[in-house]
Tab-separated table of C-alpha atoms in Angstrom:
chain	number	residue	atom	x	y	z
Y	1	MET	CA	202.059	-43.283	137.757
Y	2	ARG	CA	204.954	-41.947	136.234
Y	3	PRO	CA	208.170	-44.273	135.607
Y	4	ASP	CA	209.769	-44.697	138.975
Y	5	ASP	CA	213.446	-46.248	137.977
Y	6	ARG	CA	214.002	-41.949	137.816
Y	7	LYS	CA	213.548	-38.828	139.302
Y	8	TYR	CA	212.152	-35.693	139.071
Y	9	LEU	CA	213.134	-31.895	138.944
Y	10	LYS	CA	210.138	-29.069	139.887
Y	11	SER	CA	210.991	-28.110	136.448
Y	12	HIS	CA	209.642	-31.594	134.787
Y	13	GLU	CA	212.966	-32.858	133.520
Y	14	TRP	CA	213.374	-36.125	134.721
Y	15	ALA	CA	216.733	-37.889	135.741
Y	16	LYS	CA	217.257	-41.952	134.876
Y	17	PRO	CA	220.650	-43.161	136.095
Y	18	ASP	CA	222.221	-45.562	133.637
Y	19	GLY	CA	225.367	-46.293	135.010
Y	20	ASP	CA	227.600	-43.790	135.683
Y	21	VAL	CA	225.782	-42.050	132.983
Y	22	THR	CA	222.328	-40.122	133.630
Y	23	VAL	CA	219.773	-39.558	130.825
Y	24	VAL	CA	217.392	-36.535	130.629
Y	25	GLY	CA	214.452	-35.365	128.948
Y	26	ILE	CA	211.585	-34.024	130.013
Y	27	SER	CA	208.098	-35.304	131.526
Y	28	ASP	CA	204.358	-35.640	130.028
Y	29	TYR	CA	203.323	-32.748	131.879
Y	30	ALA	CA	206.075	-30.501	130.784
Y	31	VAL	CA	205.052	-31.512	127.140
Y	32	SER	CA	201.799	-31.270	126.868
Y	33	HIS	CA	201.542	-27.630	128.104
Y	34	LEU	CA	203.987	-26.576	125.994
Y	35	SER	CA	201.947	-27.384	122.812
Y	36	ASP	CA	203.166	-26.280	119.468
Y	37	LEU	CA	206.704	-27.126	119.442
Y	38	VAL	CA	208.935	-25.208	117.271
Y	39	PHE	CA	212.162	-25.710	118.276
Y	40	LEU	CA	214.709	-27.408	120.455
Y	41	ASP	CA	218.069	-26.336	121.720
Y	42	LEU	CA	220.569	-29.165	123.036
Y	43	PRO	CA	224.279	-28.462	123.530
Y	44	ALA	CA	227.291	-29.723	121.489
Y	45	VAL	CA	228.896	-33.774	123.599
Y	46	GLY	CA	231.686	-32.644	125.339
Y	47	THR	CA	229.744	-29.484	126.985
Y	48	GLU	CA	229.993	-29.457	130.775
Y	49	VAL	CA	226.440	-28.542	132.438
Y	50	THR	CA	225.873	-27.948	135.833
Y	51	ALA	CA	223.013	-29.129	138.202
Y	52	ASP	CA	220.505	-27.014	138.625
Y	53	GLU	CA	221.584	-24.917	135.780
Y	54	THR	CA	220.434	-24.526	132.268
Y	55	PHE	CA	221.208	-27.182	128.974
Y	56	GLY	CA	219.455	-25.651	126.685
Y	57	GLU	CA	215.818	-24.793	125.404
Y	58	ILE	CA	212.815	-25.985	123.941
Y	59	GLU	CA	210.547	-23.093	122.202
Y	60	SER	CA	207.011	-23.608	121.542
Y	61	VAL	CA	204.786	-21.666	119.808
Y	62	LYS	CA	204.059	-19.113	123.227
Y	63	ALA	CA	207.300	-19.396	124.662
Y	64	VAL	CA	210.470	-20.648	125.037
Y	65	SER	CA	211.921	-22.431	128.116
Y	66	ASP	CA	215.273	-23.312	129.233
Y	67	LEU	CA	216.046	-27.032	130.478
Y	68	TYR	CA	217.379	-27.693	133.533
Y	69	ALA	CA	220.320	-30.148	134.392
Y	70	PRO	CA	219.481	-32.749	137.098
Y	71	VAL	CA	222.427	-33.869	137.617
Y	72	SER	CA	226.363	-31.685	136.711
Y	73	GLY	CA	229.144	-33.356	134.083
Y	74	GLU	CA	229.805	-33.866	130.701
Y	75	VAL	CA	227.879	-34.132	127.903
Y	76	VAL	CA	228.753	-37.817	126.897
Y	77	GLU	CA	225.421	-37.826	123.934
Y	78	ILE	CA	222.768	-36.129	122.673
Y	79	ASN	CA	219.746	-37.750	120.564
Y	80	GLU	CA	220.319	-35.887	117.210
Y	81	ASP	CA	217.593	-36.846	115.602
Y	82	LEU	CA	214.763	-35.005	118.880
Y	83	PRO	CA	215.265	-31.682	117.409
Y	84	ASP	CA	214.051	-33.124	113.696
Y	85	ASN	CA	211.157	-34.705	115.181
Y	86	LEU	CA	209.895	-33.086	118.268
Y	87	ASP	CA	206.500	-35.255	117.729
Y	88	ARG	CA	208.297	-37.764	118.792
Y	89	LEU	CA	207.890	-35.620	122.797
Y	90	GLY	CA	204.712	-36.297	122.831
Y	91	GLU	CA	204.443	-40.032	122.086
Y	92	ASP	CA	207.354	-40.953	124.460
Y	93	PRO	CA	207.984	-38.309	126.391
Y	94	PHE	CA	210.086	-40.999	128.627
Y	95	GLY	CA	211.644	-43.124	126.111
Y	96	ALA	CA	212.727	-42.846	122.829
Y	97	ALA	CA	212.269	-38.307	123.472
Y	98	TRP	CA	215.287	-38.598	125.853
Y	99	MET	CA	217.610	-35.885	125.225
Y	100	ILE	CA	221.307	-36.216	126.694
Y	101	LYS	CA	223.646	-37.972	128.067
Y	102	VAL	CA	225.644	-37.095	131.077
Y	103	LYS	CA	228.766	-38.767	133.015
Y	104	THR	CA	227.127	-37.506	135.873
Y	105	THR	CA	229.503	-36.128	139.069
Y	106	ALA	CA	226.734	-34.281	140.952
Y	107	GLU	CA	223.097	-34.209	141.319
Y	108	SER	CA	220.974	-31.405	142.316
Y	109	ALA	CA	219.856	-31.184	145.743
Y	110	ASN	CA	216.183	-31.023	144.299
Y	111	LEU	CA	216.028	-34.127	142.661
Y	112	MET	CA	212.522	-35.881	143.980
Y	113	THR	CA	210.727	-39.905	143.488
Y	114	ALA	CA	208.131	-40.087	141.327
Y	115	ALA	CA	205.544	-40.098	143.878
Y	116	ASP	CA	206.646	-36.569	145.198
Y	117	TYR	CA	206.765	-35.370	141.208
Y	118	GLU	CA	202.869	-36.941	141.600
Y	119	LYS	CA	202.291	-34.204	144.949
Y	120	HIS	CA	204.344	-31.134	143.586
Y	121	LEU	CA	201.748	-32.132	139.993
Y	122	GLU	CA	198.655	-32.319	141.756
Y	123	ALA	CA	199.521	-29.121	143.924
Y	124	GLU	CA	200.302	-27.456	140.376
Y	125	GLY	CA	197.031	-28.019	140.174
Y	126	ASP	CA	196.270	-30.190	137.184
E	1	MET	CA	191.122	-4.596	141.158
E	2	PRO	CA	189.247	-8.039	140.723
E	3	ILE	CA	189.592	-9.492	137.538
E	4	ARG	CA	186.313	-9.175	135.104
E	5	GLU	CA	184.530	-11.460	133.494
E	6	THR	CA	182.346	-11.821	130.186
E	7	SER	CA	179.077	-13.543	130.319
E	8	LEU	CA	179.981	-16.235	128.462
E	9	ARG	CA	183.079	-17.333	130.877
E	10	SER	CA	181.083	-20.539	132.119
E	11	LEU	CA	180.385	-21.392	128.501
E	12	HIS	CA	184.298	-20.981	127.533
E	13	GLU	CA	185.200	-23.569	130.325
E	14	SER	CA	183.072	-26.280	129.469
E	15	SER	CA	184.387	-25.731	125.888
E	16	GLY	CA	187.763	-26.827	127.378
E	17	ALA	CA	188.821	-22.986	126.977
E	18	LYS	CA	192.616	-22.459	128.283
E	19	MET	CA	191.678	-19.368	130.140
E	20	VAL	CA	194.360	-16.688	131.406
E	21	PRO	CA	193.745	-12.985	132.423
E	22	PHE	CA	193.752	-10.821	129.562
E	23	ALA	CA	193.719	-6.432	130.118
E	24	GLY	CA	192.025	-6.951	133.494
E	25	TRP	CA	189.571	-9.987	132.446
E	26	ASN	CA	189.270	-13.805	132.449
E	27	MET	CA	189.519	-14.644	128.283
E	28	PRO	CA	190.017	-17.887	126.277
E	29	VAL	CA	193.019	-18.261	125.277
E	30	GLN	CA	193.215	-21.099	123.424
E	31	TYR	CA	190.600	-24.654	123.156
E	32	ARG	CA	191.928	-27.245	120.748
E	33	GLY	CA	195.426	-25.172	120.481
E	34	ILE	CA	196.626	-22.126	118.534
E	35	LEU	CA	197.332	-23.353	115.262
E	36	HIS	CA	194.629	-25.207	114.630
E	37	GLU	CA	192.619	-22.077	115.590
E	38	VAL	CA	194.418	-20.505	113.089
E	39	GLN	CA	193.286	-23.361	110.576
E	40	THR	CA	189.954	-22.991	111.189
E	41	VAL	CA	189.275	-19.933	110.812
E	42	ARG	CA	190.907	-19.086	107.459
E	43	SER	CA	189.109	-22.101	106.344
E	44	ALA	CA	185.830	-22.614	107.593
E	45	ALA	CA	184.435	-20.042	110.181
E	46	GLY	CA	185.268	-19.249	114.270
E	47	LEU	CA	183.469	-17.189	117.035
E	48	PHE	CA	185.452	-14.641	119.297
E	49	ASP	CA	184.322	-13.744	122.558
E	50	LEU	CA	185.082	-9.572	122.127
E	51	GLY	CA	183.227	-8.904	126.018
E	52	HIS	CA	186.401	-7.433	127.222
E	53	MET	CA	186.335	-4.744	124.003
E	54	GLY	CA	185.461	-1.511	125.799
E	55	ARG	CA	181.991	-0.403	124.130
E	56	VAL	CA	180.700	3.209	123.977
E	57	ARG	CA	177.436	5.586	122.611
E	58	VAL	CA	178.110	8.791	121.862
E	59	ARG	CA	175.233	11.209	122.037
E	60	GLY	CA	173.686	14.419	121.396
E	61	PRO	CA	173.730	17.573	118.874
E	62	GLU	CA	177.680	17.904	119.357
E	63	ALA	CA	178.810	14.281	118.792
E	64	GLU	CA	180.218	14.757	115.850
E	65	ALA	CA	181.816	17.851	116.599
E	66	PHE	CA	183.069	16.497	119.902
E	67	LEU	CA	184.744	13.314	117.795
E	68	GLN	CA	186.522	15.240	115.289
E	69	ARG	CA	188.157	17.050	118.370
E	70	LEU	CA	189.105	13.672	119.794
E	71	GLN	CA	190.295	11.564	117.200
E	72	THR	CA	191.894	11.714	113.673
E	73	ASN	CA	189.741	10.627	111.133
E	74	ASP	CA	186.933	12.704	109.364
E	75	ALA	CA	184.080	11.899	111.492
E	76	SER	CA	182.014	13.793	108.953
E	77	ALA	CA	182.580	11.834	106.228
E	78	ILE	CA	181.496	8.588	108.178
E	79	GLN	CA	178.277	8.337	106.026
E	80	PRO	CA	174.919	6.770	108.106
E	81	GLY	CA	175.690	2.727	108.623
E	82	ARG	CA	179.107	2.888	108.363
E	83	ILE	CA	182.684	2.478	110.368
E	84	ARG	CA	186.237	4.280	109.970
E	85	TYR	CA	189.014	3.300	111.912
E	86	ALA	CA	191.139	5.647	113.212
E	87	MET	CA	193.108	6.538	116.929
E	88	ILE	CA	193.161	8.492	119.646
E	89	LEU	CA	196.407	10.966	119.883
E	90	ASN	CA	197.792	12.791	122.774
E	91	ASP	CA	199.248	16.095	122.492
E	92	ARG	CA	202.451	14.634	121.159
E	93	GLY	CA	201.113	13.246	118.284
E	94	THR	CA	201.824	9.518	119.452
E	95	ILE	CA	198.815	6.912	119.809
E	96	GLU	CA	197.015	6.506	123.169
E	97	ASP	CA	194.981	3.833	121.306
E	98	ASP	CA	193.259	2.796	118.341
E	99	ILE	CA	189.618	2.746	118.129
E	100	LEU	CA	186.424	2.174	115.280
E	101	VAL	CA	183.661	4.912	115.252
E	102	TYR	CA	180.609	3.635	113.940
E	103	ARG	CA	177.877	6.361	113.175
E	104	GLU	CA	174.066	5.069	113.608
E	105	GLU	CA	171.863	4.047	110.474
E	106	ALA	CA	170.213	6.779	111.874
E	107	GLY	CA	172.267	9.675	111.669
E	108	ALA	CA	172.957	11.412	114.962
E	109	ASP	CA	174.354	8.860	117.117
E	110	PHE	CA	177.661	7.438	117.026
E	111	PHE	CA	179.230	4.190	118.793
E	112	VAL	CA	183.075	3.617	119.315
E	113	VAL	CA	184.749	0.895	120.521
E	114	ILE	CA	188.327	0.908	122.375
E	115	ASN	CA	190.976	-2.004	122.875
E	116	ALA	CA	190.021	-3.408	126.224
E	117	GLY	CA	193.585	-2.554	128.108
E	118	ASN	CA	193.180	1.173	127.444
E	119	ALA	CA	189.189	1.150	128.262
E	120	ASP	CA	189.370	3.080	131.793
E	121	LYS	CA	192.468	5.782	130.094
E	122	ASP	CA	189.880	6.216	126.523
E	123	LEU	CA	186.817	6.989	128.735
E	124	ALA	CA	188.299	9.299	131.023
E	125	ILE	CA	189.861	11.155	127.887
E	126	MET	CA	186.413	11.132	126.484
E	127	ARG	CA	184.885	12.840	128.862
E	128	GLU	CA	187.735	15.569	129.117
E	129	VAL	CA	186.694	16.000	126.130
E	130	ALA	CA	183.606	16.189	125.429
E	131	ALA	CA	183.342	18.834	128.329
E	132	ASP	CA	183.127	21.041	125.763
E	133	PHE	CA	180.829	19.713	123.670
E	134	ASP	CA	177.141	18.793	123.422
E	135	ALA	CA	177.553	15.914	123.431
E	136	THR	CA	177.596	12.885	125.854
E	137	VAL	CA	179.601	9.619	126.605
E	138	THR	CA	177.977	6.384	128.096
E	139	ASP	CA	179.898	3.319	129.093
E	140	GLN	CA	177.679	0.183	127.328
E	141	THR	CA	180.184	-2.136	128.174
E	142	ASP	CA	178.156	-3.555	131.457
E	143	GLU	CA	175.130	-3.665	129.245
E	144	LEU	CA	175.933	-5.167	125.902
E	145	GLY	CA	177.486	-8.740	125.212
E	146	MET	CA	179.898	-8.488	121.784
E	147	PHE	CA	181.072	-11.427	119.920
E	148	ALA	CA	182.166	-11.795	116.238
E	149	ILE	CA	182.261	-14.407	113.618
E	150	GLN	CA	185.067	-14.633	111.352
E	151	GLY	CA	186.103	-16.787	108.354
E	152	PRO	CA	184.912	-17.556	104.913
E	153	LYS	CA	182.198	-19.742	105.984
E	154	SER	CA	180.385	-16.285	108.108
E	155	GLU	CA	178.105	-15.084	106.078
E	156	ALA	CA	176.538	-18.227	105.223
E	157	ILE	CA	175.926	-18.867	108.613
E	158	ALA	CA	175.259	-15.882	110.388
E	159	GLN	CA	172.819	-15.462	107.788
E	160	ARG	CA	171.079	-18.835	109.812
E	161	VAL	CA	171.243	-16.639	112.745
E	162	VAL	CA	170.460	-12.720	111.832
E	163	ASP	CA	167.125	-11.731	110.381
E	164	ALA	CA	168.919	-8.806	107.824
E	165	ASP	CA	170.261	-9.318	104.762
E	166	LEU	CA	173.423	-9.869	105.491
E	167	SER	CA	174.657	-9.615	101.283
E	168	GLU	CA	173.548	-6.208	101.233
E	169	LEU	CA	175.826	-5.360	103.949
E	170	ARG	CA	178.856	-3.955	103.144
E	171	TYR	CA	182.818	-4.202	104.792
E	172	TYR	CA	182.672	-1.592	106.812
E	173	ALA	CA	179.058	-1.028	107.696
E	174	TRP	CA	176.438	-2.494	110.555
E	175	THR	CA	173.504	-2.763	110.716
E	176	ALA	CA	170.829	-2.763	113.661
E	177	THR	CA	168.442	-5.876	113.288
E	178	ALA	CA	166.925	-9.100	115.108
E	179	ALA	CA	168.216	-12.515	115.908
E	180	GLY	CA	166.183	-14.894	117.193
E	181	GLY	CA	164.000	-12.227	118.388
E	182	THR	CA	165.909	-10.330	120.294
E	183	PRO	CA	167.377	-6.418	118.699
E	184	VAL	CA	170.930	-6.668	117.779
E	185	GLU	CA	173.215	-4.440	115.916
E	186	VAL	CA	175.748	-6.202	113.218
E	187	SER	CA	178.818	-4.616	111.738
E	188	ARG	CA	180.904	-6.514	108.965
E	189	THR	CA	184.665	-5.902	110.691
E	190	GLY	CA	187.642	-8.132	112.150
E	191	TYR	CA	190.404	-8.287	113.255
E	192	THR	CA	191.087	-11.537	111.363
E	193	GLY	CA	191.758	-10.243	107.479
E	194	GLU	CA	188.936	-13.040	106.392
E	195	ASP	CA	185.625	-12.067	106.016
E	196	GLY	CA	183.362	-11.824	108.807
E	197	PHE	CA	181.054	-10.230	111.812
E	198	GLU	CA	181.344	-8.399	115.033
E	199	VAL	CA	177.548	-8.795	116.685
E	200	TYR	CA	176.417	-6.066	119.804
E	201	CYS	CA	173.844	-7.259	121.459
E	202	PRO	CA	171.834	-6.962	125.163
E	203	GLN	CA	174.449	-8.747	127.820
E	204	ALA	CA	171.885	-11.079	129.417
E	205	GLU	CA	171.729	-12.812	125.517
E	206	THR	CA	175.294	-13.402	125.074
E	207	PRO	CA	175.292	-16.516	126.320
E	208	ARG	CA	171.928	-17.363	124.210
E	209	LEU	CA	173.346	-15.660	120.619
E	210	TRP	CA	176.862	-17.483	120.992
E	211	ALA	CA	174.634	-20.804	120.877
E	212	ALA	CA	173.168	-20.122	118.127
E	213	PHE	CA	176.239	-19.180	116.020
E	214	LEU	CA	177.822	-22.470	117.106
E	215	GLU	CA	174.450	-24.404	116.493
E	216	ALA	CA	174.143	-22.592	112.921
E	217	GLY	CA	177.652	-23.183	112.209
E	218	GLN	CA	178.109	-26.848	113.234
E	219	GLN	CA	177.593	-28.609	109.515
E	220	GLU	CA	180.695	-25.796	108.957
E	221	GLY	CA	182.772	-26.734	111.476
E	222	ILE	CA	182.773	-23.473	113.729
E	223	GLU	CA	184.522	-23.408	116.643
E	224	PRO	CA	185.051	-21.341	118.984
E	225	ILE	CA	188.612	-19.202	119.004
E	226	GLY	CA	191.053	-18.369	121.593
E	227	LEU	CA	192.560	-15.153	122.163
E	228	GLY	CA	196.082	-16.576	121.308
E	229	ALA	CA	194.966	-17.467	117.677
E	230	ARG	CA	192.918	-14.035	117.690
E	231	ASP	CA	196.900	-12.592	117.987
E	232	THR	CA	198.523	-14.793	115.007
E	233	LEU	CA	195.668	-14.005	113.078
E	234	ARG	CA	195.881	-10.652	113.266
E	235	LEU	CA	199.500	-10.327	112.839
E	236	GLU	CA	199.430	-12.384	109.573
E	237	ALA	CA	196.365	-9.838	108.654
E	238	GLY	CA	199.151	-6.930	109.288
E	239	MET	CA	196.747	-5.271	112.094
E	240	ALA	CA	197.971	-3.808	114.642
E	241	LEU	CA	197.812	-4.261	118.607
E	242	TYR	CA	197.719	-1.413	121.149
E	243	GLY	CA	200.933	-2.193	123.220
E	244	HIS	CA	203.073	-3.792	120.548
E	245	GLU	CA	203.024	-1.903	116.529
E	246	ILE	CA	201.635	0.538	118.603
E	247	HIS	CA	201.899	2.834	121.830
E	248	ASP	CA	201.918	6.066	123.481
E	249	ARG	CA	205.429	6.875	122.380
E	250	LEU	CA	205.195	5.791	118.557
E	251	GLN	CA	203.277	8.379	116.302
E	252	PRO	CA	201.244	6.964	112.838
E	253	LEU	CA	203.529	7.751	110.695
E	254	GLU	CA	205.997	5.757	111.453
E	255	ALA	CA	203.079	2.875	112.110
E	256	GLY	CA	201.762	3.114	108.128
E	257	LEU	CA	198.627	4.505	109.698
E	258	GLU	CA	198.644	7.738	108.316
E	259	TRP	CA	195.949	6.847	106.122
E	260	ALA	CA	193.572	7.070	108.702
E	261	VAL	CA	194.388	10.268	109.863
E	262	LYS	CA	192.920	13.480	108.223
E	263	TYR	CA	194.193	16.988	108.396
E	264	THR	CA	190.568	18.558	108.165
E	265	HIS	CA	189.897	18.785	111.434
E	266	ASP	CA	191.385	19.750	114.501
E	267	PHE	CA	192.186	16.398	115.870
E	268	ARG	CA	193.751	16.506	119.886
E	269	GLY	CA	197.751	15.733	118.913
E	270	ARG	CA	197.433	17.518	115.078
E	271	GLU	CA	200.263	20.087	115.334
E	272	ALA	CA	202.097	17.618	117.176
E	273	LEU	CA	202.285	15.269	115.035
E	274	GLU	CA	201.994	17.601	111.572
E	275	SER	CA	205.380	19.417	113.418
E	276	ILE	CA	207.021	15.547	113.349
E	277	LYS	CA	206.052	15.372	109.870
E	278	SER	CA	207.337	19.100	108.218
E	279	ALA	CA	210.938	17.748	110.891
E	280	GLY	CA	211.203	14.421	108.090
E	281	GLY	CA	209.818	11.665	110.772
E	282	SER	CA	211.679	9.081	113.418
E	283	GLY	CA	213.639	7.903	111.507
E	284	LYS	CA	211.967	4.256	111.263
E	285	ARG	CA	209.357	2.494	110.395
E	286	LEU	CA	206.991	-0.866	110.839
E	287	VAL	CA	208.068	-3.480	108.547
E	288	GLY	CA	207.024	-6.780	108.199
E	289	LEU	CA	210.031	-9.632	108.637
E	290	LYS	CA	209.979	-13.285	107.618
E	291	THR	CA	212.229	-16.131	108.793
E	292	THR	CA	212.727	-19.452	107.240
E	293	SER	CA	214.509	-20.111	110.905
E	294	ARG	CA	212.263	-22.574	113.287
E	295	ARG	CA	212.932	-19.948	115.922
E	296	ILE	CA	210.249	-17.441	116.410
E	297	PRO	CA	210.756	-13.717	116.585
E	298	ARG	CA	209.487	-12.487	119.742
E	299	GLU	CA	208.401	-9.316	120.618
E	300	GLY	CA	211.589	-7.507	122.951
E	301	TYR	CA	214.179	-9.305	120.542
E	302	GLY	CA	216.651	-7.443	118.585
E	303	VAL	CA	217.198	-6.603	115.028
E	304	ALA	CA	220.255	-6.884	112.891
E	305	ALA	CA	222.500	-5.620	110.115
E	306	PRO	CA	224.530	-8.465	108.626
E	307	ASP	CA	227.485	-6.490	110.015
E	308	GLY	CA	225.630	-6.948	112.973
E	309	SER	CA	224.722	-4.029	113.877
E	310	ALA	CA	221.176	-2.599	116.091
E	311	ILE	CA	218.900	-1.414	113.460
E	312	GLY	CA	215.899	-2.475	115.683
E	313	GLU	CA	213.311	-4.260	117.770
E	314	ILE	CA	210.444	-6.915	116.792
E	315	CYS	CA	206.881	-5.986	118.604
E	316	SER	CA	205.380	-9.676	117.572
E	317	GLY	CA	205.940	-12.658	116.416
E	318	ALA	CA	204.068	-16.242	115.550
E	319	ALA	CA	204.447	-19.345	113.691
E	320	SER	CA	202.210	-18.527	110.984
E	321	PRO	CA	200.620	-21.965	110.051
E	322	THR	CA	198.501	-19.792	106.966
E	323	LEU	CA	202.343	-18.823	105.436
E	324	GLU	CA	204.091	-21.964	106.816
E	325	THR	CA	206.515	-19.879	108.462
E	326	ASN	CA	207.432	-17.755	111.483
E	327	ILE	CA	206.617	-14.160	111.037
E	328	ALA	CA	207.276	-11.024	113.266
E	329	THR	CA	206.789	-6.747	112.945
E	330	ALA	CA	209.117	-4.883	114.174
E	331	TYR	CA	210.460	-1.205	113.612
E	332	VAL	CA	213.478	-1.241	111.739
E	333	THR	CA	215.401	2.322	110.880
E	334	ASP	CA	214.668	3.544	107.197
E	335	ALA	CA	217.592	2.690	105.339
E	336	HIS	CA	216.797	-1.173	106.433
E	337	ALA	CA	213.294	-1.323	106.023
E	338	GLU	CA	213.028	-2.029	102.035
E	339	PRO	CA	211.611	-5.105	101.300
E	340	GLY	CA	213.805	-7.937	100.330
E	341	THR	CA	216.605	-6.214	102.923
E	342	GLU	CA	217.912	-9.404	104.775
E	343	VAL	CA	218.607	-9.011	108.377
E	344	ALA	CA	218.895	-11.087	111.513
E	345	PHE	CA	216.595	-11.380	114.631
E	346	VAL	CA	218.611	-12.136	117.929
E	347	VAL	CA	217.819	-14.854	120.193
E	348	ARG	CA	219.768	-14.974	123.558
E	349	ASP	CA	222.726	-13.905	120.816
E	350	LYS	CA	222.083	-16.040	118.724
E	351	HIS	CA	221.627	-14.257	114.706
E	352	GLU	CA	218.669	-15.896	113.160
E	353	PRO	CA	218.549	-14.834	109.376
E	354	ALA	CA	215.244	-12.869	108.565
E	355	THR	CA	213.885	-10.480	105.441
E	356	ILE	CA	212.099	-7.888	105.092
E	357	CYS	CA	208.938	-7.428	103.787
E	358	SER	CA	205.863	-5.854	102.939
E	359	LEU	CA	202.150	-6.113	105.594
E	360	PRO	CA	199.808	-8.046	105.540
E	361	PHE	CA	201.570	-11.213	104.992
E	362	TYR	CA	198.276	-12.461	104.179
E	363	LYS	CA	195.065	-10.900	101.993
E	364	ARG	CA	192.220	-12.938	102.291
E	365	PRO	CA	191.307	-14.774	98.525
E	366	ARG	CA	188.583	-12.654	96.630
């Protein structure tokens, strides 16, 4: 079962609370479906992100995909060497491959628990 | 319309293929991964299911005259047992499909392979044109299976399965032979830029022959290859994909395909094409692009000059594992089409630097 210390969006981003900051990344499911990753575009520190709107993009050999913010707030930290080390996403998508940390002012209404995310993935058919 | 299946579908699924719809057919897009599959074909060999492509037999006393009217190349110059690349144009001189035209070894009948996505359209055009000739057009897509083996180890592997001496089969030649007791036709053609063969067989025998090729190539490491890798391979080899580098609003001159046009016979679209030519062409042409950006130039992205002005559009793009860089094709204005010209491709408002280069990107070592 995927980590239940965090919540998930249908679009496979995860949001883990850490004091007044939320750590954001993408799930192993997203990574395995992307395959052959070539590029990751993260916002600069200081950028305001809005829940359910895009905060960056990830590109695989096949396509460019938007990344959706699970929370609103100011980006206070980004995982700077992740774009140069994309294989970390395959190795540790819930840990070392975190993407951004946001000083949270609001949360998406669409966040689900780990259990509901699992059900969502089953429904997706994989 | 329900999706069509090739006779290899269950074999693909048991090999772990990810299946996707393509041109109305359920096709394998990848097995172990696009980049891995490209490298397998370039270093050893891969097998490609081509069941989706259209296969048409042309017969009759005026088969050649019909083909002269239908397509741009000179059918009268195709020797028995040989094959030529050609296009079917419309009366505006633009491209309805790119095709291969085969003359049988016995000399009288022809075989034509057409793109899956254009099969219905092409067959309608062929029947319309054939009405004026003593020639018959027979759609053999259902009765024949088709697959390809491509890669430097292709001949060694195929020879273990096929009776004919493949060392005698020249590039763009074909022959009727047998494999494991089944009559097959084999051509030395392909869509990857590697040596290889395309095999045409009775549909019911396709799974058995596919398995025989996979078995025969075990020691070389042959693998089944999906459409994703097929697209990257043909792009590296500078080969057009209908709907991208060629379509019905583009003509052979700007597409760099005038070499497949012979003005010695009266083909559909000849007059329009000659007008375009004498008027000086369209002012744009097909070029290659290379970029050191990690981003991939994709179909539909704009191409810009260093001053930011729009000069063209990307047709296809891919990460090239063979060249270890990202590549693309694009139509750009003639002024910017010289190899070495610095340009940019536009990704979501960002301009990524790229350089114009000639096609193909890759030529196999000989």
